[in-house]
Amino acid sequence: MDAHGEHDNIIKLGNRTYDLSKLPADEKWRVEHAYLHEKHRGHEAMHAEMVLILLASLVICQVLLVFWRKQHFSSYQKATLLGMWIIPVFLCIKFQYWRFIVFWCLYTVGNAYLGWRASRVPVGSTTPRLVYKWFLFIYKICYFLGVTGYIVIMMTLLGINVLFRIQPQSCFDVGLMLLFYGLYFGVLGRDLAEICSERMAAKIGYYSQSGIPSRSLQPDVCAVCGNKLLVQPNEEALIERTYKLSCHHTFHEFCIRGWCIVGKKQTCPYCREKVDLKRLFQNPWEKTHLLYGSLLDWLRYLVAWQPVIITLVQGINWALGLE
């Protein structure tokens, strides 16, 4: 075992032989870089062919994914969510990133309980509010982690870490970890929130994917949670501000915010008319959440489908003998 390890540290470059275990870090990197160039010299045509295969695969797969999403959104959403849930975990188990595994397990247990609550028939009167509060809480935590990670990375690039006598590598590691946690769990939270919101709304009985409400909406009832908008003095319920959409349907402010942002629903929960988000989010600081949500939508492709496409490209290269 030791002899094999020593043999791996020996590199022959030209007429000289180097023992990587005895070289400084900078010299070791230079020797490895030169050895890599020497190893791949004369393979320019093969490398160009591999690049063309990669580009063609990316374009074709992207077209197929867009077509799949437009034609069968439900199956596309479930397949994407499954890939996002499993692929990073397998990679973390392989590289023994146990911290992520612990957070992933806690996150999975919490969402499994909320998913069970959202799937019960009939839906409890407090379930919609509980589900929206949970996903809004997760969303804000992920937003904070993502922004904090980005700030740490930028401060490290600007050299501000020197003022605190912190090594650059340590700052980069912390920043990347926070950014990854915020983006990854943020993407999962948005997809799960959409699935739970549709399940609850369908069981409450007002919203339907076809656009035709399944029953008439009373003027004093919120179509998201099914509870009354205005509470009488002798009734026990939460008093909350209401919001009227341009279609003249009124909802609890927290419910419609959760419906639009957490569940990615930009239509009225009852008549499916488009919601005016500019009126709903008059505070400019809250509009940043919309931009962050768009970023999460883009990262969904990167997390779930990019590893699958890269694996497919490697399989094609192996089948053609391009290594």
mmCIF file of C-alpha atoms in Angstrom:
data_model
loop_
_atom_site.group_PDB
_atom_site.id
_atom_site.type_symbol
_atom_site.label_atom_id
_atom_site.label_comp_id
_atom_site.label_asym_id
_atom_site.label_seq_id
_atom_site.Cartn_x
_atom_site.Cartn_y
_atom_site.Cartn_z
ATOM 1 C CA MET A 1 0.000 0.000 0.000
ATOM 2 C CA ASP A 2 2.842 2.430 0.907
ATOM 3 C CA ALA A 3 4.840 1.422 -2.158
ATOM 4 C CA HIS A 4 1.860 2.151 -4.384
ATOM 5 C CA GLY A 5 1.438 5.578 -2.766
ATOM 6 C CA GLU A 6 5.113 6.412 -3.295
ATOM 7 C CA HIS A 7 4.862 5.375 -6.940
ATOM 8 C CA ASP A 8 1.916 7.759 -7.445
ATOM 9 C CA ASN A 9 4.028 10.666 -6.170
ATOM 10 C CA ILE A 10 6.763 10.072 -8.784
ATOM 11 C CA ILE A 11 6.385 12.039 -12.030
ATOM 12 C CA LYS A 12 8.768 11.857 -14.989
ATOM 13 C CA LEU A 13 8.845 15.067 -17.012
ATOM 14 C CA GLY A 14 11.323 15.113 -19.911
ATOM 15 C CA ASN A 15 14.677 13.930 -18.638
ATOM 16 C CA ARG A 16 13.943 14.708 -15.011
ATOM 17 C CA THR A 17 12.071 12.773 -12.325
ATOM 18 C CA TYR A 18 10.173 14.556 -9.563
ATOM 19 C CA ASP A 19 9.006 13.307 -6.175
ATOM 20 C CA LEU A 20 5.848 15.317 -5.492
ATOM 21 C CA SER A 21 5.884 14.491 -1.773
ATOM 22 C CA LYS A 22 9.168 16.408 -1.378
ATOM 23 C CA LEU A 23 8.220 19.515 -3.374
ATOM 24 C CA PRO A 24 6.765 22.778 -2.018
ATOM 25 C CA ALA A 25 3.133 23.516 -2.851
ATOM 26 C CA ASP A 26 3.914 26.046 -5.627
ATOM 27 C CA GLU A 27 6.512 23.831 -7.275
ATOM 28 C CA LYS A 28 4.231 20.793 -6.985
ATOM 29 C CA TRP A 29 1.423 22.649 -8.786
ATOM 30 C CA ARG A 30 3.829 23.756 -11.547
ATOM 31 C CA VAL A 31 5.111 20.207 -12.119
ATOM 32 C CA GLU A 32 1.612 18.708 -12.173
ATOM 33 C CA HIS A 33 0.458 21.390 -14.631
ATOM 34 C CA ALA A 34 3.407 20.756 -16.936
ATOM 35 C CA TYR A 35 2.846 16.992 -16.723
ATOM 36 C CA LEU A 36 -0.807 17.426 -17.683
ATOM 37 C CA HIS A 37 0.158 19.431 -20.765
ATOM 38 C CA GLU A 38 2.766 16.848 -21.733
ATOM 39 C CA LYS A 39 0.289 13.997 -21.298
ATOM 40 C CA HIS A 40 -2.322 15.590 -23.597
ATOM 41 C CA ARG A 41 0.049 16.921 -26.249
ATOM 42 C CA GLY A 42 -0.912 15.802 -29.760
ATOM 43 C CA HIS A 43 -4.556 15.153 -28.821
ATOM 44 C CA GLU A 44 -5.924 18.524 -29.988
ATOM 45 C CA ALA A 45 -8.235 16.941 -32.593
ATOM 46 C CA MET A 46 -9.703 14.554 -30.022
ATOM 47 C CA HIS A 47 -10.210 17.387 -27.553
ATOM 48 C CA ALA A 48 -11.991 19.472 -30.190
ATOM 49 C CA GLU A 49 -14.290 16.531 -30.939
ATOM 50 C CA MET A 50 -15.085 16.134 -27.241
ATOM 51 C CA VAL A 51 -15.924 19.847 -26.960
ATOM 52 C CA LEU A 52 -18.288 19.601 -29.944
ATOM 53 C CA ILE A 53 -20.011 16.587 -28.368
ATOM 54 C CA LEU A 54 -20.415 18.531 -25.126
ATOM 55 C CA LEU A 55 -21.881 21.608 -26.835
ATOM 56 C CA ALA A 56 -24.226 19.543 -29.013
ATOM 57 C CA SER A 57 -25.413 17.545 -25.992
ATOM 58 C CA LEU A 58 -26.090 20.706 -23.986
ATOM 59 C CA VAL A 59 -28.144 22.261 -26.792
ATOM 60 C CA ILE A 60 -30.136 19.098 -27.564
ATOM 61 C CA CYS A 61 -30.824 18.335 -23.903
ATOM 62 C CA GLN A 62 -31.893 21.925 -23.237
ATOM 63 C CA VAL A 63 -34.370 21.812 -26.132
ATOM 64 C CA LEU A 64 -35.766 18.476 -24.924
ATOM 65 C CA LEU A 65 -36.117 19.759 -21.359
ATOM 66 C CA VAL A 66 -37.979 22.884 -22.509
ATOM 67 C CA PHE A 67 -40.292 20.753 -24.652
ATOM 68 C CA TRP A 68 -40.884 18.327 -21.760
ATOM 69 C CA ARG A 69 -41.643 21.179 -19.382
ATOM 70 C CA LYS A 70 -44.201 22.732 -21.741
ATOM 71 C CA GLN A 71 -45.954 19.478 -22.641
ATOM 72 C CA HIS A 72 -45.866 17.563 -19.333
ATOM 73 C CA PHE A 73 -45.020 20.032 -16.574
ATOM 74 C CA SER A 74 -46.158 17.781 -13.721
ATOM 75 C CA SER A 75 -43.839 14.880 -14.635
ATOM 76 C CA TYR A 76 -41.004 17.322 -15.384
ATOM 77 C CA GLN A 77 -41.426 18.966 -11.995
ATOM 78 C CA LYS A 78 -41.426 15.641 -10.133
ATOM 79 C CA ALA A 79 -38.393 14.314 -12.029
ATOM 80 C CA THR A 80 -36.493 17.558 -11.391
ATOM 81 C CA LEU A 81 -37.360 17.531 -7.704
ATOM 82 C CA LEU A 82 -36.283 13.890 -7.383
ATOM 83 C CA GLY A 83 -32.963 14.635 -9.080
ATOM 84 C CA MET A 84 -32.338 17.670 -6.891
ATOM 85 C CA TRP A 85 -33.158 15.677 -3.786
ATOM 86 C CA ILE A 86 -30.979 12.625 -4.512
ATOM 87 C CA ILE A 87 -27.976 13.649 -6.657
ATOM 88 C CA PRO A 88 -26.314 16.067 -4.166
ATOM 89 C CA VAL A 89 -26.795 13.542 -1.355
ATOM 90 C CA PHE A 90 -25.010 10.788 -3.286
ATOM 91 C CA LEU A 91 -22.123 13.156 -4.021
ATOM 92 C CA CYS A 92 -21.890 14.210 -0.366
ATOM 93 C CA ILE A 93 -21.907 10.582 0.801
ATOM 94 C CA LYS A 94 -19.160 9.784 -1.698
ATOM 95 C CA PHE A 95 -16.961 12.662 -0.491
ATOM 96 C CA GLN A 96 -18.041 12.261 3.168
ATOM 97 C CA TYR A 97 -19.598 15.707 3.658
ATOM 98 C CA TRP A 98 -21.460 14.645 6.814
ATOM 99 C CA ARG A 99 -22.497 18.166 7.848
ATOM 100 C CA PHE A 100 -24.638 18.497 4.741
ATOM 101 C CA ILE A 101 -26.126 15.016 5.286
ATOM 102 C CA VAL A 102 -27.272 16.016 8.792
ATOM 103 C CA PHE A 103 -28.951 19.225 7.566
ATOM 104 C CA TRP A 104 -30.479 17.336 4.628
ATOM 105 C CA CYS A 105 -32.021 14.736 6.959
ATOM 106 C CA LEU A 106 -33.516 17.408 9.250
ATOM 107 C CA TYR A 107 -34.855 19.299 6.246
ATOM 108 C CA THR A 108 -36.358 16.116 4.797
ATOM 109 C CA VAL A 109 -38.115 15.182 8.046
ATOM 110 C CA GLY A 110 -39.641 18.665 8.419
ATOM 111 C CA ASN A 111 -40.893 18.783 4.855
ATOM 112 C CA ALA A 112 -42.233 15.220 5.034
ATOM 113 C CA TYR A 113 -44.394 16.220 8.008
ATOM 114 C CA LEU A 114 -45.678 19.336 6.211
ATOM 115 C CA GLY A 115 -46.356 17.298 3.073
ATOM 116 C CA TRP A 116 -48.366 14.835 5.138
ATOM 117 C CA ARG A 117 -50.387 17.682 6.666
ATOM 118 C CA ALA A 118 -51.069 19.152 3.212
ATOM 119 C CA SER A 119 -52.234 15.777 1.822
ATOM 120 C CA ARG A 120 -54.789 14.994 4.515
ATOM 121 C CA VAL A 121 -58.484 14.995 3.649
ATOM 122 C CA PRO A 122 -60.086 17.211 4.720
ATOM 123 C CA VAL A 123 -57.384 19.864 5.084
ATOM 124 C CA GLY A 124 -57.247 21.281 8.606
ATOM 125 C CA SER A 125 -58.206 24.914 9.050
ATOM 126 C CA THR A 126 -54.726 25.772 10.360
ATOM 127 C CA THR A 127 -52.779 23.698 7.815
ATOM 128 C CA PRO A 128 -52.516 26.264 4.969
ATOM 129 C CA ARG A 129 -51.233 28.952 7.302
ATOM 130 C CA LEU A 130 -48.792 26.515 8.927
ATOM 131 C CA VAL A 131 -47.472 25.322 5.560
ATOM 132 C CA TYR A 132 -47.011 28.839 4.208
ATOM 133 C CA LYS A 133 -45.306 29.997 7.407
ATOM 134 C CA TRP A 134 -42.931 27.033 7.273
ATOM 135 C CA PHE A 135 -41.908 27.565 3.665
ATOM 136 C CA LEU A 136 -41.681 31.328 4.102
ATOM 137 C CA PHE A 137 -39.426 30.741 7.122
ATOM 138 C CA ILE A 138 -37.217 28.348 5.123
ATOM 139 C CA TYR A 139 -37.208 30.783 2.205
ATOM 140 C CA LYS A 140 -36.006 33.686 4.373
ATOM 141 C CA ILE A 141 -33.290 31.570 6.003
ATOM 142 C CA CYS A 142 -32.048 30.413 2.587
ATOM 143 C CA TYR A 143 -32.152 33.987 1.313
ATOM 144 C CA PHE A 144 -30.075 35.129 4.287
ATOM 145 C CA LEU A 145 -27.550 32.303 3.860
ATOM 146 C CA GLY A 146 -27.190 32.951 0.126
ATOM 147 C CA VAL A 147 -26.665 36.703 0.538
ATOM 148 C CA THR A 148 -24.278 36.206 3.461
ATOM 149 C CA GLY A 149 -22.235 33.667 1.513
ATOM 150 C CA TYR A 150 -22.011 36.025 -1.461
ATOM 151 C CA ILE A 151 -20.900 38.925 0.770
ATOM 152 C CA VAL A 152 -18.217 36.771 2.421
ATOM 153 C CA ILE A 153 -16.862 35.715 -0.984
ATOM 154 C CA MET A 154 -16.790 39.306 -2.271
ATOM 155 C CA MET A 155 -15.103 40.558 0.914
ATOM 156 C CA THR A 156 -12.459 37.858 0.488
ATOM 157 C CA LEU A 157 -11.842 38.876 -3.123
ATOM 158 C CA LEU A 158 -11.411 42.488 -1.983
ATOM 159 C CA GLY A 159 -8.949 41.408 0.718
ATOM 160 C CA ILE A 160 -11.061 42.597 3.653
ATOM 161 C CA ASN A 161 -10.415 39.275 5.422
ATOM 162 C CA VAL A 162 -6.864 40.512 6.126
ATOM 163 C CA LEU A 163 -8.260 43.089 8.554
ATOM 164 C CA PHE A 164 -9.636 40.239 10.662
ATOM 165 C CA ARG A 165 -6.491 38.080 10.219
ATOM 166 C CA ILE A 166 -8.454 35.267 8.565
ATOM 167 C CA GLN A 167 -6.910 33.086 5.882
ATOM 168 C CA PRO A 168 -8.435 33.595 2.387
ATOM 169 C CA GLN A 169 -9.028 29.872 1.919
ATOM 170 C CA SER A 170 -11.049 29.693 5.148
ATOM 171 C CA CYS A 171 -13.208 32.654 4.078
ATOM 172 C CA PHE A 172 -13.809 31.153 0.655
ATOM 173 C CA ASP A 173 -14.794 27.818 2.201
ATOM 174 C CA VAL A 174 -17.301 29.464 4.563
ATOM 175 C CA GLY A 175 -18.708 31.701 1.828
ATOM 176 C CA LEU A 176 -19.154 28.873 -0.661
ATOM 177 C CA MET A 177 -20.735 26.640 1.971
ATOM 178 C CA LEU A 178 -23.283 29.311 2.971
ATOM 179 C CA LEU A 179 -24.023 30.135 -0.664
ATOM 180 C CA PHE A 180 -24.535 26.466 -1.548
ATOM 181 C CA TYR A 181 -26.808 25.824 1.437
ATOM 182 C CA GLY A 182 -28.909 28.894 0.690
ATOM 183 C CA LEU A 183 -29.330 28.157 -3.004
ATOM 184 C CA TYR A 184 -29.836 24.399 -2.741
ATOM 185 C CA PHE A 185 -32.395 24.361 0.071
ATOM 186 C CA GLY A 186 -34.026 27.466 -1.426
ATOM 187 C CA VAL A 187 -34.624 25.647 -4.714
ATOM 188 C CA LEU A 188 -36.064 22.610 -2.935
ATOM 189 C CA GLY A 189 -38.283 24.780 -0.755
ATOM 190 C CA ARG A 190 -39.858 26.591 -3.704
ATOM 191 C CA ASP A 191 -40.700 23.371 -5.541
ATOM 192 C CA LEU A 192 -42.117 21.710 -2.435
ATOM 193 C CA ALA A 193 -44.126 24.837 -1.615
ATOM 194 C CA GLU A 194 -45.720 24.772 -5.058
ATOM 195 C CA ILE A 195 -46.668 21.092 -4.748
ATOM 196 C CA CYS A 196 -48.113 21.552 -1.244
ATOM 197 C CA SER A 197 -50.015 24.704 -2.211
ATOM 198 C CA GLU A 198 -51.685 22.960 -5.162
ATOM 199 C CA ARG A 199 -52.619 19.961 -3.028
ATOM 200 C CA MET A 200 -54.150 22.120 -0.323
ATOM 201 C CA ALA A 201 -55.980 24.434 -2.697
ATOM 202 C CA ALA A 202 -57.464 21.505 -4.628
ATOM 203 C CA LYS A 203 -58.706 19.896 -1.401
ATOM 204 C CA ILE A 204 -60.081 23.156 -0.039
ATOM 205 C CA GLY A 205 -62.184 23.246 -3.176
ATOM 206 C CA TYR A 206 -61.722 26.695 -4.738
ATOM 207 C CA TYR A 207 -58.681 26.441 -6.989
ATOM 208 C CA SER A 208 -58.417 24.038 -9.934
ATOM 209 C CA GLN A 209 -55.746 23.612 -12.605
ATOM 210 C CA SER A 210 -58.384 23.837 -15.345
ATOM 211 C CA GLY A 211 -59.210 27.384 -14.275
ATOM 212 C CA ILE A 212 -62.860 26.634 -13.429
ATOM 213 C CA PRO A 213 -63.521 27.029 -9.657
ATOM 214 C CA SER A 214 -65.025 23.908 -8.145
ATOM 215 C CA ARG A 215 -67.422 25.898 -5.940
ATOM 216 C CA SER A 216 -68.597 29.427 -5.391
ATOM 217 C CA LEU A 217 -66.430 31.680 -3.236
ATOM 218 C CA GLN A 218 -68.232 33.495 -0.447
ATOM 219 C CA PRO A 219 -67.331 37.191 -0.190
ATOM 220 C CA ASP A 220 -66.119 36.829 3.421
ATOM 221 C CA VAL A 221 -63.886 33.761 2.826
ATOM 222 C CA CYS A 222 -60.223 33.614 1.769
ATOM 223 C CA ALA A 223 -59.820 31.220 -1.194
ATOM 224 C CA VAL A 224 -56.284 30.237 -0.115
ATOM 225 C CA CYS A 225 -56.855 29.075 3.464
ATOM 226 C CA GLY A 226 -60.658 28.755 3.448
ATOM 227 C CA ASN A 227 -61.047 30.857 6.609
ATOM 228 C CA LYS A 228 -63.126 33.991 7.096
ATOM 229 C CA LEU A 229 -61.599 37.339 6.166
ATOM 230 C CA LEU A 230 -63.269 39.422 8.860
ATOM 231 C CA VAL A 231 -63.691 38.088 12.372
ATOM 232 C CA GLN A 232 -66.711 38.890 14.509
ATOM 233 C CA PRO A 233 -66.125 40.009 18.123
ATOM 234 C CA ASN A 234 -67.397 36.714 19.560
ATOM 235 C CA GLU A 235 -65.306 34.506 17.210
ATOM 236 C CA GLU A 236 -61.886 33.055 17.987
ATOM 237 C CA ALA A 237 -59.547 33.593 15.059
ATOM 238 C CA LEU A 238 -56.481 35.509 13.966
ATOM 239 C CA ILE A 239 -57.014 39.128 12.945
ATOM 240 C CA GLU A 240 -55.020 39.828 9.810
ATOM 241 C CA ARG A 241 -54.916 42.507 7.147
ATOM 242 C CA THR A 242 -56.594 41.705 3.843
ATOM 243 C CA TYR A 243 -55.591 42.455 0.267
ATOM 244 C CA LYS A 244 -57.881 42.904 -2.740
ATOM 245 C CA LEU A 245 -56.575 41.941 -6.183
ATOM 246 C CA SER A 246 -57.427 43.717 -9.411
ATOM 247 C CA CYS A 247 -60.086 41.031 -10.029
ATOM 248 C CA HIS A 248 -61.834 42.257 -6.822
ATOM 249 C CA HIS A 249 -61.247 39.004 -4.907
ATOM 250 C CA THR A 250 -60.021 39.582 -1.354
ATOM 251 C CA PHE A 251 -57.579 37.422 0.619
ATOM 252 C CA HIS A 252 -55.565 37.464 3.792
ATOM 253 C CA GLU A 253 -52.416 39.430 3.068
ATOM 254 C CA PHE A 254 -50.163 36.668 4.384
ATOM 255 C CA CYS A 255 -52.000 34.024 2.355
ATOM 256 C CA ILE A 256 -51.745 35.874 -0.967
ATOM 257 C CA ARG A 257 -48.086 36.694 -0.342
ATOM 258 C CA GLY A 258 -47.354 33.051 0.341
ATOM 259 C CA TRP A 259 -49.372 32.015 -2.699
ATOM 260 C CA CYS A 260 -47.480 34.362 -5.026
ATOM 261 C CA ILE A 261 -43.922 34.166 -3.720
ATOM 262 C CA VAL A 262 -43.468 30.916 -1.841
ATOM 263 C CA GLY A 263 -45.666 28.869 -4.142
ATOM 264 C CA LYS A 264 -44.687 30.745 -7.328
ATOM 265 C CA LYS A 265 -48.336 31.446 -8.120
ATOM 266 C CA GLN A 266 -48.794 34.732 -9.973
ATOM 267 C CA THR A 267 -52.515 34.243 -10.585
ATOM 268 C CA CYS A 268 -55.593 34.740 -8.444
ATOM 269 C CA PRO A 269 -56.246 31.565 -6.383
ATOM 270 C CA TYR A 270 -59.905 31.674 -7.431
ATOM 271 C CA CYS A 271 -60.312 33.040 -10.973
ATOM 272 C CA ARG A 272 -56.668 32.650 -12.169
ATOM 273 C CA GLU A 273 -56.377 36.296 -13.213
ATOM 274 C CA LYS A 274 -52.775 37.536 -13.201
ATOM 275 C CA VAL A 275 -51.701 39.129 -9.903
ATOM 276 C CA ASP A 276 -50.211 42.639 -10.004
ATOM 277 C CA LEU A 277 -47.005 41.973 -8.112
ATOM 278 C CA LYS A 278 -45.894 45.613 -8.358
ATOM 279 C CA ARG A 279 -48.866 46.655 -6.251
ATOM 280 C CA LEU A 280 -48.457 43.735 -3.875
ATOM 281 C CA PHE A 281 -44.781 44.532 -3.233
ATOM 282 C CA GLN A 282 -44.561 48.284 -2.937
ATOM 283 C CA ASN A 283 -41.561 48.063 -0.597
ATOM 284 C CA PRO A 284 -38.434 48.018 -2.812
ATOM 285 C CA TRP A 285 -36.606 45.763 -0.349
ATOM 286 C CA GLU A 286 -39.231 43.044 -0.806
ATOM 287 C CA LYS A 287 -38.755 43.083 -4.592
ATOM 288 C CA THR A 288 -35.306 41.561 -4.103
ATOM 289 C CA HIS A 289 -37.068 38.348 -3.090
ATOM 290 C CA LEU A 290 -38.565 38.174 -6.583
ATOM 291 C CA LEU A 291 -35.096 38.441 -8.131
ATOM 292 C CA TYR A 292 -33.793 35.783 -5.759
ATOM 293 C CA GLY A 293 -36.693 33.522 -6.718
ATOM 294 C CA SER A 294 -35.816 33.896 -10.411
ATOM 295 C CA LEU A 295 -32.228 32.944 -9.609
ATOM 296 C CA LEU A 296 -33.444 29.793 -7.857
ATOM 297 C CA ASP A 297 -35.476 28.852 -10.933
ATOM 298 C CA TRP A 298 -32.335 29.070 -13.079
ATOM 299 C CA LEU A 299 -30.246 27.079 -10.597
ATOM 300 C CA ARG A 300 -32.781 24.246 -10.677
ATOM 301 C CA TYR A 301 -31.465 23.273 -14.107
ATOM 302 C CA LEU A 302 -27.859 23.515 -12.911
ATOM 303 C CA VAL A 303 -28.381 21.314 -9.842
ATOM 304 C CA ALA A 304 -30.743 18.673 -11.201
ATOM 305 C CA TRP A 305 -29.981 18.249 -14.901
ATOM 306 C CA GLN A 306 -26.377 19.390 -15.400
ATOM 307 C CA PRO A 307 -24.883 16.293 -13.665
ATOM 308 C CA VAL A 308 -27.142 14.047 -15.762
ATOM 309 C CA ILE A 309 -26.039 15.747 -18.983
ATOM 310 C CA ILE A 310 -22.345 15.556 -18.040
ATOM 311 C CA THR A 311 -22.717 11.841 -17.256
ATOM 312 C CA LEU A 312 -24.388 11.338 -20.644
ATOM 313 C CA VAL A 313 -21.517 13.155 -22.395
ATOM 314 C CA GLN A 314 -18.943 11.017 -20.590
ATOM 315 C CA GLY A 315 -20.818 7.895 -21.684
ATOM 316 C CA ILE A 316 -20.771 9.070 -25.319
ATOM 317 C CA ASN A 317 -17.042 9.829 -25.130
ATOM 318 C CA TRP A 318 -16.369 6.391 -23.625
ATOM 319 C CA ALA A 319 -18.441 4.660 -26.334
ATOM 320 C CA LEU A 320 -16.480 6.500 -29.049
ATOM 321 C CA GLY A 321 -13.135 5.775 -27.408
ATOM 322 C CA LEU A 322 -12.462 9.440 -26.571
ATOM 323 C CA GLU A 323 -10.621 9.566 -23.256
#
